[in-house]
Coordinates of C-alpha atoms and ligand atoms in Angstrom, one line a residue:
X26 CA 0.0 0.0 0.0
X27 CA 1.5 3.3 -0.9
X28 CA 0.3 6.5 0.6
X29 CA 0.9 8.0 -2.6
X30 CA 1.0 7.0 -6.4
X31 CA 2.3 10.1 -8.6
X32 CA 2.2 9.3 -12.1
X33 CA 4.9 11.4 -14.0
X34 CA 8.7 11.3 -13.2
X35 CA 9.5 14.9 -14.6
X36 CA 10.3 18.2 -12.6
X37 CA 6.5 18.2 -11.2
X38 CA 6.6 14.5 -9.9
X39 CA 10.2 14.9 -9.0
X40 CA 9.7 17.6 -6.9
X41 CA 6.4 16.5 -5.5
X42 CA 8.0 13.0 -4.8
X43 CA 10.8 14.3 -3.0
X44 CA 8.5 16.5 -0.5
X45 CA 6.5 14.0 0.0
X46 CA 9.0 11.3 1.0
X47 CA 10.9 13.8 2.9
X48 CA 8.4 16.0 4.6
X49 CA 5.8 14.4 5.0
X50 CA 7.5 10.8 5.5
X51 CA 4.6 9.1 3.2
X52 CA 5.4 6.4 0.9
X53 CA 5.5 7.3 -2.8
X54 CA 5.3 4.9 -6.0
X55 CA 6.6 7.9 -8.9
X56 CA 5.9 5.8 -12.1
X57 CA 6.2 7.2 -15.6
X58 CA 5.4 5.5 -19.3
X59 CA 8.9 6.4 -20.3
X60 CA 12.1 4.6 -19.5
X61 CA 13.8 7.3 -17.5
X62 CA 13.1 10.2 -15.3
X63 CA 13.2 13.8 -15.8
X64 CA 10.3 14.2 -18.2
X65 CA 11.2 16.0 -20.6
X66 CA 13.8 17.7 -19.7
X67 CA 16.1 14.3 -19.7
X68 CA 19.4 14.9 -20.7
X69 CA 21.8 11.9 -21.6
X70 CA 25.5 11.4 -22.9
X71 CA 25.2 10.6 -26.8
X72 CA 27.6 7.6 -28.5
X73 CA 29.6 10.4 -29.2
X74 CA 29.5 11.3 -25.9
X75 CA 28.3 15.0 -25.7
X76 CA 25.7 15.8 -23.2
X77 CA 22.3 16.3 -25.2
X78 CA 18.5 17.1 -24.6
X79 CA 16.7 14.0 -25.5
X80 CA 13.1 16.6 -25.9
X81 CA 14.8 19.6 -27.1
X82 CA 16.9 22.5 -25.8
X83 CA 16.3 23.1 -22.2
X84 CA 17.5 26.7 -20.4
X85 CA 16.9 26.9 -16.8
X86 CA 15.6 30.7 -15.8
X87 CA 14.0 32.0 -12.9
X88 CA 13.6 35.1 -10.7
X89 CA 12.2 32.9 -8.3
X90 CA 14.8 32.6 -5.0
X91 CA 12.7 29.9 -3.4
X92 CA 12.4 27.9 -6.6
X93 CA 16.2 28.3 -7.4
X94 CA 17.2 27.5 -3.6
X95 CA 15.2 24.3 -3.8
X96 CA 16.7 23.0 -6.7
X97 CA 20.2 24.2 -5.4
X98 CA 19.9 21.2 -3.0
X99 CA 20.3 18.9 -5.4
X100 CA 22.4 20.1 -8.2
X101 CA 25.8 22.3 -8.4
X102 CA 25.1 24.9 -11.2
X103 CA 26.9 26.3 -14.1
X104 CA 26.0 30.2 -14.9
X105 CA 24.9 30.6 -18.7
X106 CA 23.3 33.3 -20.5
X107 CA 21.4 32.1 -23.3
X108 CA 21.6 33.6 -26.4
X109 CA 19.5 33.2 -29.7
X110 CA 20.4 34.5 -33.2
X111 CA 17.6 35.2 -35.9
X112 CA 19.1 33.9 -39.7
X113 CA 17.1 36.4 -41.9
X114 CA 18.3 36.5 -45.6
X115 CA 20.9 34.8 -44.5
X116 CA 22.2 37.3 -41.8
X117 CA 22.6 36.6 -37.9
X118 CA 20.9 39.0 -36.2
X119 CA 19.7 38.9 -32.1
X120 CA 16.6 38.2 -31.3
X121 CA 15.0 39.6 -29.1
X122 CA 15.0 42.6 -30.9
X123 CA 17.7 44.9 -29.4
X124 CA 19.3 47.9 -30.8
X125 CA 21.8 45.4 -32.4
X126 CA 19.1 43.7 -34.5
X127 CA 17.7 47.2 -35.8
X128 CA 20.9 49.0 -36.8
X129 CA 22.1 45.2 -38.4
X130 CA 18.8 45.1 -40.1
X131 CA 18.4 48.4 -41.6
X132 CA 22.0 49.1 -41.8
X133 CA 22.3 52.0 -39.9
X134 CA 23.7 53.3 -36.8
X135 CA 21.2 54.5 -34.2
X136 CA 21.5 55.3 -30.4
X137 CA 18.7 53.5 -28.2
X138 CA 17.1 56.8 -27.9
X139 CA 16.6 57.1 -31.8
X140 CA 15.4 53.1 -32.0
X141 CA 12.8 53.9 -29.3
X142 CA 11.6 56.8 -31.5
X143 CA 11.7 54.6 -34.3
X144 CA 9.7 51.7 -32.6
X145 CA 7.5 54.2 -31.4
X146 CA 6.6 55.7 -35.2
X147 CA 6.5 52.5 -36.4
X148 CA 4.2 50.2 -33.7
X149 CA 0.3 49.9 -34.6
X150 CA -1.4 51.3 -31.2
X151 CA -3.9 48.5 -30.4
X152 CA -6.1 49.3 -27.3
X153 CA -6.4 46.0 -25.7
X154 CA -4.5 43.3 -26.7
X155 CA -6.2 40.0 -27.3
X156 CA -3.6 37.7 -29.5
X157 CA 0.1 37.4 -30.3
X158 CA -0.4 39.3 -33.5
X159 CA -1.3 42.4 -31.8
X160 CA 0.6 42.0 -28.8
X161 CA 4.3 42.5 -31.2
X162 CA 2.8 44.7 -33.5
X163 CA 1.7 47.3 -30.9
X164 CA 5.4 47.2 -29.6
X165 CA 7.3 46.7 -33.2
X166 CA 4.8 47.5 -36.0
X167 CA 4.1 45.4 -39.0
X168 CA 7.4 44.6 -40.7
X169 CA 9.3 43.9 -37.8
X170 CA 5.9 41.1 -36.9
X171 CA 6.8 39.8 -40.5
X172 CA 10.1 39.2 -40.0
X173 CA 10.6 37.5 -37.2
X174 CA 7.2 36.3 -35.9
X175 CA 4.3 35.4 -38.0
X176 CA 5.9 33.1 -40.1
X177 CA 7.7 31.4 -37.3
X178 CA 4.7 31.2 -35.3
X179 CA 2.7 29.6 -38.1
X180 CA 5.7 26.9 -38.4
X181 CA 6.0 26.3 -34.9
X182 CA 2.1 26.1 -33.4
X183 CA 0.5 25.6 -37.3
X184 CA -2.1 29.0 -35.9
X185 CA -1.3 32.3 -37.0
X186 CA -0.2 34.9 -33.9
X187 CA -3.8 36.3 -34.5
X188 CA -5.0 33.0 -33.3
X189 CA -2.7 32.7 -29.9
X190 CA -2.7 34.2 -27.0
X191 CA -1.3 37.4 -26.2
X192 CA 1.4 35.6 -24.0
X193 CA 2.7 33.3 -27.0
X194 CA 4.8 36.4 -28.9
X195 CA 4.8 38.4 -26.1
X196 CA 6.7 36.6 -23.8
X197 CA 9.8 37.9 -26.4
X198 CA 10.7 41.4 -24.5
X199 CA 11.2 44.1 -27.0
X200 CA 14.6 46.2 -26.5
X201 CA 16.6 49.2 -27.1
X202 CA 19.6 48.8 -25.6
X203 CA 22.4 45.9 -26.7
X204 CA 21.4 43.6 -24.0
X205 CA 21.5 40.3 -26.3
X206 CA 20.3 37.7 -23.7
X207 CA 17.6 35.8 -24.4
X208 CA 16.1 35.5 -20.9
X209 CA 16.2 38.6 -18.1
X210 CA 15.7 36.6 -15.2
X211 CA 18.1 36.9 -11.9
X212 CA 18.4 33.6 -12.1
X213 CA 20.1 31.8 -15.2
X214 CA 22.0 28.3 -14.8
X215 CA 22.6 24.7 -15.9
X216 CA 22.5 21.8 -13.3
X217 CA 26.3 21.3 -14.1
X218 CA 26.2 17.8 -14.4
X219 CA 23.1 17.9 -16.3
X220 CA 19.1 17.6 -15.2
X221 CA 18.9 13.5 -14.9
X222 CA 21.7 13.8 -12.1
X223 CA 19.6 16.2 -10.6
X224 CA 16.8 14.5 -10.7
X225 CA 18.2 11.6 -9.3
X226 CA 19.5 13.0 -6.2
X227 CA 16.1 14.0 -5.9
X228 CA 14.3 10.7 -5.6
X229 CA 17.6 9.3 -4.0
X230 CA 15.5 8.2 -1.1
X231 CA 13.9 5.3 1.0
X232 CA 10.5 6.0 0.6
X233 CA 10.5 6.8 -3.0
X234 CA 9.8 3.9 -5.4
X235 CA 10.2 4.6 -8.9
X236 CA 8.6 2.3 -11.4
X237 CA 9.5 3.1 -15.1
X238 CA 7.9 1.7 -18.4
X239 CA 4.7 1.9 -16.6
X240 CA 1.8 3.1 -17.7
X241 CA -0.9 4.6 -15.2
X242 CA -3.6 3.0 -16.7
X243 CA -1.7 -0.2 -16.1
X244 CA -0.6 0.0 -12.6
X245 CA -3.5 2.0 -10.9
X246 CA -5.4 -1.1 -10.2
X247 CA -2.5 -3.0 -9.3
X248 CA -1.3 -0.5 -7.0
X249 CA -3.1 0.4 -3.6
X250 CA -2.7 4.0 -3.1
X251 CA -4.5 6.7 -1.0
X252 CA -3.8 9.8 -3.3
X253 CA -3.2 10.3 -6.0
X254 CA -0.9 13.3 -8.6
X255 CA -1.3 13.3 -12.0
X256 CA 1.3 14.8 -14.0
X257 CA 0.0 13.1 -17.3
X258 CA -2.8 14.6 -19.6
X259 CA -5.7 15.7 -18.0
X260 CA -7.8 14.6 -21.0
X261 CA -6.5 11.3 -21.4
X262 CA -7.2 10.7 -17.4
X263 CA -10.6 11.2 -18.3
X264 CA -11.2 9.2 -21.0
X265 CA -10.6 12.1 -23.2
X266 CA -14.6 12.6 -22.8
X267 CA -15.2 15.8 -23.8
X268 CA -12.8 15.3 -26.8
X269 CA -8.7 16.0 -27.1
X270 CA -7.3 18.7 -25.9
X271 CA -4.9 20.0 -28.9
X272 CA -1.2 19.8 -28.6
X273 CA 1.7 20.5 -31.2
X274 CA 4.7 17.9 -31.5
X275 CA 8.0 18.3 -32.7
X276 CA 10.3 15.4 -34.2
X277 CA 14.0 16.1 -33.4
X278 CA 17.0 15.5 -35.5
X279 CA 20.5 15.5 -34.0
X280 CA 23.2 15.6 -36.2
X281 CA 26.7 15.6 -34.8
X282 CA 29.8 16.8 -36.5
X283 CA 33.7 17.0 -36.8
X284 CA 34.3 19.9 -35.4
X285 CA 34.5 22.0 -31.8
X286 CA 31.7 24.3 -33.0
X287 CA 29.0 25.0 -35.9
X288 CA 27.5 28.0 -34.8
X289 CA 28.6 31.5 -33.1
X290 CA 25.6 31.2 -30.3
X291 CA 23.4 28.2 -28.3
X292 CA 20.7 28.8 -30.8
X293 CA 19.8 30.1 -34.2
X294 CA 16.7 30.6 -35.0
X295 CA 15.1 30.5 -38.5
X296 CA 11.8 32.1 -38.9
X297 CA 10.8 32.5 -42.8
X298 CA 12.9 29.7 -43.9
X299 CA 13.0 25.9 -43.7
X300 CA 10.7 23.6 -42.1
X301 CA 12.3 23.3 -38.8
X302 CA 12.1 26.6 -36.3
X303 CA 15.5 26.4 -35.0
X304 CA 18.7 24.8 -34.0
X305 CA 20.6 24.3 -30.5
X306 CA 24.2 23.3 -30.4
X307 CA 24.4 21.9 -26.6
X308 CA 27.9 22.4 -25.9
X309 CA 27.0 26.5 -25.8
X310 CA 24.3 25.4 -23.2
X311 CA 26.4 22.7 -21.2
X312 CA 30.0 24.0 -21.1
X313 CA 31.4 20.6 -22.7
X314 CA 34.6 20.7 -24.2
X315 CA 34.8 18.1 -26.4
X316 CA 36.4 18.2 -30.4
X317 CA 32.9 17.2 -31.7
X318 CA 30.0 19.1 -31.4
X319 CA 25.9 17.4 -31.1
X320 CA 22.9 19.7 -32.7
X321 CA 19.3 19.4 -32.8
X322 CA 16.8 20.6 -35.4
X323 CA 13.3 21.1 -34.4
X324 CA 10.6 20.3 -36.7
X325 CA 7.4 20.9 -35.6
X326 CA 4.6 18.5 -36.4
X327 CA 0.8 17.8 -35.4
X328 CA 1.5 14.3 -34.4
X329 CA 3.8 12.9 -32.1
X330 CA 4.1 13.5 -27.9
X331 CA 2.2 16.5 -26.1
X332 CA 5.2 18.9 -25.7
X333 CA 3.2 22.2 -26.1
X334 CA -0.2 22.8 -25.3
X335 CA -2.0 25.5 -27.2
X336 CA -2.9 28.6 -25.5
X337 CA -6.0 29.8 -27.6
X338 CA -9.5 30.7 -26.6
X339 CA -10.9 27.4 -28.1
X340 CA -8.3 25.0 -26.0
X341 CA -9.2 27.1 -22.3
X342 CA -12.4 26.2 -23.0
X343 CA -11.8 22.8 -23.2
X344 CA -9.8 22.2 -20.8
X345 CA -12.1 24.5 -18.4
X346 CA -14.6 21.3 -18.6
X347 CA -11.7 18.6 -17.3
X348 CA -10.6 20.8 -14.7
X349 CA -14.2 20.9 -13.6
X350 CA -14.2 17.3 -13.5
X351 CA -11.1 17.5 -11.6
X352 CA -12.7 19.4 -9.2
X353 CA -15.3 16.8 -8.1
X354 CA -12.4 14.3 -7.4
X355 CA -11.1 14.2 -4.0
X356 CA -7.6 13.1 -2.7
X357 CA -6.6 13.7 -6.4
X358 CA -4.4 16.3 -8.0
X359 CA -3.6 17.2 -11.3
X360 CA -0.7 19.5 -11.3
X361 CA 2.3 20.4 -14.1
X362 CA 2.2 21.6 -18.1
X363 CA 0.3 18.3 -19.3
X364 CA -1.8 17.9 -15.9
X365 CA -2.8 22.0 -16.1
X366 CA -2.6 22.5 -19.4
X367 CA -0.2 25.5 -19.2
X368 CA 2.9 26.5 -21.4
X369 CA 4.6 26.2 -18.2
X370 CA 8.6 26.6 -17.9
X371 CA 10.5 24.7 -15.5
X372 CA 10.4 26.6 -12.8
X373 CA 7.0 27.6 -13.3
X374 CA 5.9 23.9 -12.9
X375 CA 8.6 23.6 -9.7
X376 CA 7.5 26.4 -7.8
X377 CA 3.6 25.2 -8.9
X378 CA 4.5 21.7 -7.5
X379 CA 5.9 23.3 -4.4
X380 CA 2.4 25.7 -3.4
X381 CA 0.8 22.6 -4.3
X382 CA 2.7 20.7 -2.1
X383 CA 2.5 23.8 1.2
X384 CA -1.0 24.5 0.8
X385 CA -3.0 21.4 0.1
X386 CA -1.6 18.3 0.6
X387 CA -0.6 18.0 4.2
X388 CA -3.4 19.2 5.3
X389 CA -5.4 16.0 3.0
X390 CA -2.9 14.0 5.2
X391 CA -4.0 15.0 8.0
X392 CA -8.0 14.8 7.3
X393 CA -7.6 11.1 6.1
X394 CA -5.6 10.7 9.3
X395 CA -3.0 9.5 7.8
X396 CA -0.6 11.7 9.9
X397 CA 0.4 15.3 10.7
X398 CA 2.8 17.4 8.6
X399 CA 5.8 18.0 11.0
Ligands
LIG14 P1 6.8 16.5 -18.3 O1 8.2 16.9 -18.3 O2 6.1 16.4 -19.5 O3 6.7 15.2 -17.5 C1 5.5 14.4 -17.5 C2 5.8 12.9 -17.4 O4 4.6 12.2 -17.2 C3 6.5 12.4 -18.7 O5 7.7 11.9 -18.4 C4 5.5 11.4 -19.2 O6 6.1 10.3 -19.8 C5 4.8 11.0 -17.9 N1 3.4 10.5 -18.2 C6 2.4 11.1 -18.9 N2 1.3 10.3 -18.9 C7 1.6 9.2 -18.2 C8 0.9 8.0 -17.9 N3 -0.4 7.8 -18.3 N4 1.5 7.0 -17.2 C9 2.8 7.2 -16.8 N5 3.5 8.3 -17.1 C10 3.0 9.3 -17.8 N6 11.2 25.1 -20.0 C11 12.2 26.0 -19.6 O7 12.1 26.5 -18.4 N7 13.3 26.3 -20.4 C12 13.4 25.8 -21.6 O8 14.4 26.1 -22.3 C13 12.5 24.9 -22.1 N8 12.6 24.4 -23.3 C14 11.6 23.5 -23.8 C15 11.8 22.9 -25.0 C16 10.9 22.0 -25.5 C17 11.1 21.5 -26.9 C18 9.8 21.6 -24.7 C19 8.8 20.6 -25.2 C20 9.6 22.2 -23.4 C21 10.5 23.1 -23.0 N9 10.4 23.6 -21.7 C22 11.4 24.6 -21.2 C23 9.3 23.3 -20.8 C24 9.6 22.1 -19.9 O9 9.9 21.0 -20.6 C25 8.4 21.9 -18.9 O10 8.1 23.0 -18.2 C26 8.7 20.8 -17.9 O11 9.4 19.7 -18.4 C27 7.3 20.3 -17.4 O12 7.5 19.3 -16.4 P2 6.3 18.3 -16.0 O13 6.8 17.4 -15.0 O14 5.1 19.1 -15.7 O15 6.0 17.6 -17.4
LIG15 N1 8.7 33.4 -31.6 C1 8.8 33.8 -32.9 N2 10.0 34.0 -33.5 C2 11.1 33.8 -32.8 C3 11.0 33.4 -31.5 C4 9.8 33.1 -30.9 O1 7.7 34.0 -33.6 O2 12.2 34.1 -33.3 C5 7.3 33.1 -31.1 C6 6.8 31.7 -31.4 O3 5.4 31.8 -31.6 C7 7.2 30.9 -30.2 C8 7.0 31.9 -29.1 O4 7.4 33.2 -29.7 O5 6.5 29.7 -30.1 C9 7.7 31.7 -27.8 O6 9.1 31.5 -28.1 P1 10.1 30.7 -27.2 O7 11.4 30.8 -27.8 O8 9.9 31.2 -25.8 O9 9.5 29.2 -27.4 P2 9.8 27.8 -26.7 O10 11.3 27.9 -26.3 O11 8.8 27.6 -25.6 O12 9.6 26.9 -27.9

């Protein structure tokens, strides 16, 4: 009997696991469908023997202390400033859209004060924002939305920006100075031996049992448990009853070459041209030295694993009806980006996992009677 089954071995079971087992002193079965932990921000050592993202290219970033200091318990970290490049017509420029990227662009040579008052003739005013489209081109005007958003948009989610949420574009800043980071957040790092050694230390312990290569709807009548946290699909927990929520995929192609480096930055991305949106060379991201070098193109697709769910008008409504069902269910949680449906980060779904963790399920504990939280 396990006080606990949580289905999911990413950063929201992880975490969850490991307060659990710790805190709480509760037994915990953490299964996932996959054969390793870490969800999907698994990393592994190639053949060649360069440290890679199995699911893509994953930047830790947060201005959250508490969710930084948590995760410091279990992994040393490496400081690292990511930085993306735009290729358009063949030119390297930064993106986000810095001073750099306008005076490259346009050839010209302006101060930040001028590129604000060229932002500011060019920009379409929209009075409230309601989708991506108008959330860049009321900061950067038309053109500037051509070139470096609508087409990659419509690659990577197969939706115009007009059809996303404002938070899709507009969670690229907008600058006129040279900053050329990609991220702003006080806190910007790799687990220096990589996430999978983090997330081992984390369910390093007696009362976590991990079961791997097993699917929920396999175990969960096998298993005697008393709660239950569900990091899967909240639609495929329920049957998918009132239909599928809609996720893009991407398929991944590594490619690993003869030499120390292939590109100037971690990632170039390539909005009007090919079918993949970008590629991530991982030595920039992981520090490796090593004479080869491992990078990934992403290609986005509409089949495949649930790696990005969609935030559009349509899609909240949906999942507004499972989380109502969830609602009804007690000594059950749903929690993390498939089990909330949010394009969650990592340390959004860490410090989400956590508040979950403080605020409701100690106290369940306690009115099962199955103990106090100490
Ligand atoms: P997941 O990592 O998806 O873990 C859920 C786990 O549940 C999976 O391992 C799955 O196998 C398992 N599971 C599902 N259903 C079942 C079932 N029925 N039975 C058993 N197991 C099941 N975030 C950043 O902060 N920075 C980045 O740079 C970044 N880059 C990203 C790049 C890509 C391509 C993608 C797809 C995401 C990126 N993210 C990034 C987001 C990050 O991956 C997520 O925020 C994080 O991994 C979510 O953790 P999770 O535990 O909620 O979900
Ligand atoms: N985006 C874009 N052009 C870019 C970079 C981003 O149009 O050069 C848009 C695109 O819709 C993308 C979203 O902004 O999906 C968020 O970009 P981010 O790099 O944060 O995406 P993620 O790393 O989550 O795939």
């Amino acid at each position: 009997m396990y006080d606990f089954l949580i289905v999911g071995a990413g950063f929201s079971g992880c975490v969850l696991a490991e307060r659990i087992a710790s805190r709480l002193n509760k037994r915990v079965l953490l299964i996932d469908s996959r054969n390793h932990i870490g969800g999907n921000a698994f990393d592994y050592y190639n053949e060649h023997g360069i440290l890679v993202h199995a699911y893509g290219p994953h930047i830790f970033h947060t201005n959250s202390k508490k969710v930084f200091d948590y995760l410091s318990r279990f992994t040393e970290w490496r400081h690292y400033e990511h930085r993306v490049l735009a290729n358009v017509d063949g030119c390297n420029v930064p993106i986000p859209i810095n001073l750099d990227t306008l005076n490259k662009l346009y050839g010209m040579r302006m101060s930040s004060r001028e590129a604000e008052a060229f932002l500011e003739s060019v920009r379409v005013p929209v009075e409230t924002v309601s989708n991506s489209e108008e959330a860049v081109i009321s900061k950067v005007g038309r053109e500037l939305y051509e070139t470096f958003f609508k087409h990659y948009t419509k690659k990577q989610w197969d939706l115009w920006p007009s059809e996303l949420d404002p938070g899709v574009c507009g969670r690229i800043p907008v600058r006129t100075n040279r900053d050329g980071r990609y991220f702003m957040d006080r806190y910007q790092a790799m687990p220096k031996n990589g996430y999978t050694e983090m997330f081992k230390k984390m369910v390093l312990h007696p009362n976590i049992h991990l079961m791997l290569q097993a699917d929920f709807q396999s175990v969960k009548q096998l298993v005697p448990h008393q709660f239950l946290i569900y990091t899967g699909r909240i639609d495929a927990y329920f049957g998918y009853k009132f239909g599928k929520l809609p996720y893009r995929s991407l398929r991944f192609v590594f490619d690993t070459i003869d030499r120390e480096y292939v590109q100037e930055t971690g990632t170039v991305n390539y909005p009007n041209t090919f079918d993949f949106t970008r590629i991530t060379e991982f030595k920039h991201l992981t520090g490796q030295v090593h004479r080869k070098t491992t990078i990934v193109y992403e290609y986005p697709s509409s089949d495949g694993s649930p790696y990005y769910p969609i935030p559009s008008k349509d899609s909240a409504q949906l999942y507004a009806k499972y989380k109502a069902e969830a609602e009804k269910l007690s000594g059950v949680w749903f929690t993390g980006r498939l089990g909330s449906y949010r394009y969650y980060n990592m340390d959004q779904v860490v410090g989400q996992a956590l508040t979950l963790f403080e605020t409701t399920i100690p106290h369940a504990t306690v009115k099962e009677g199955i103990g106090a939280y100490d």
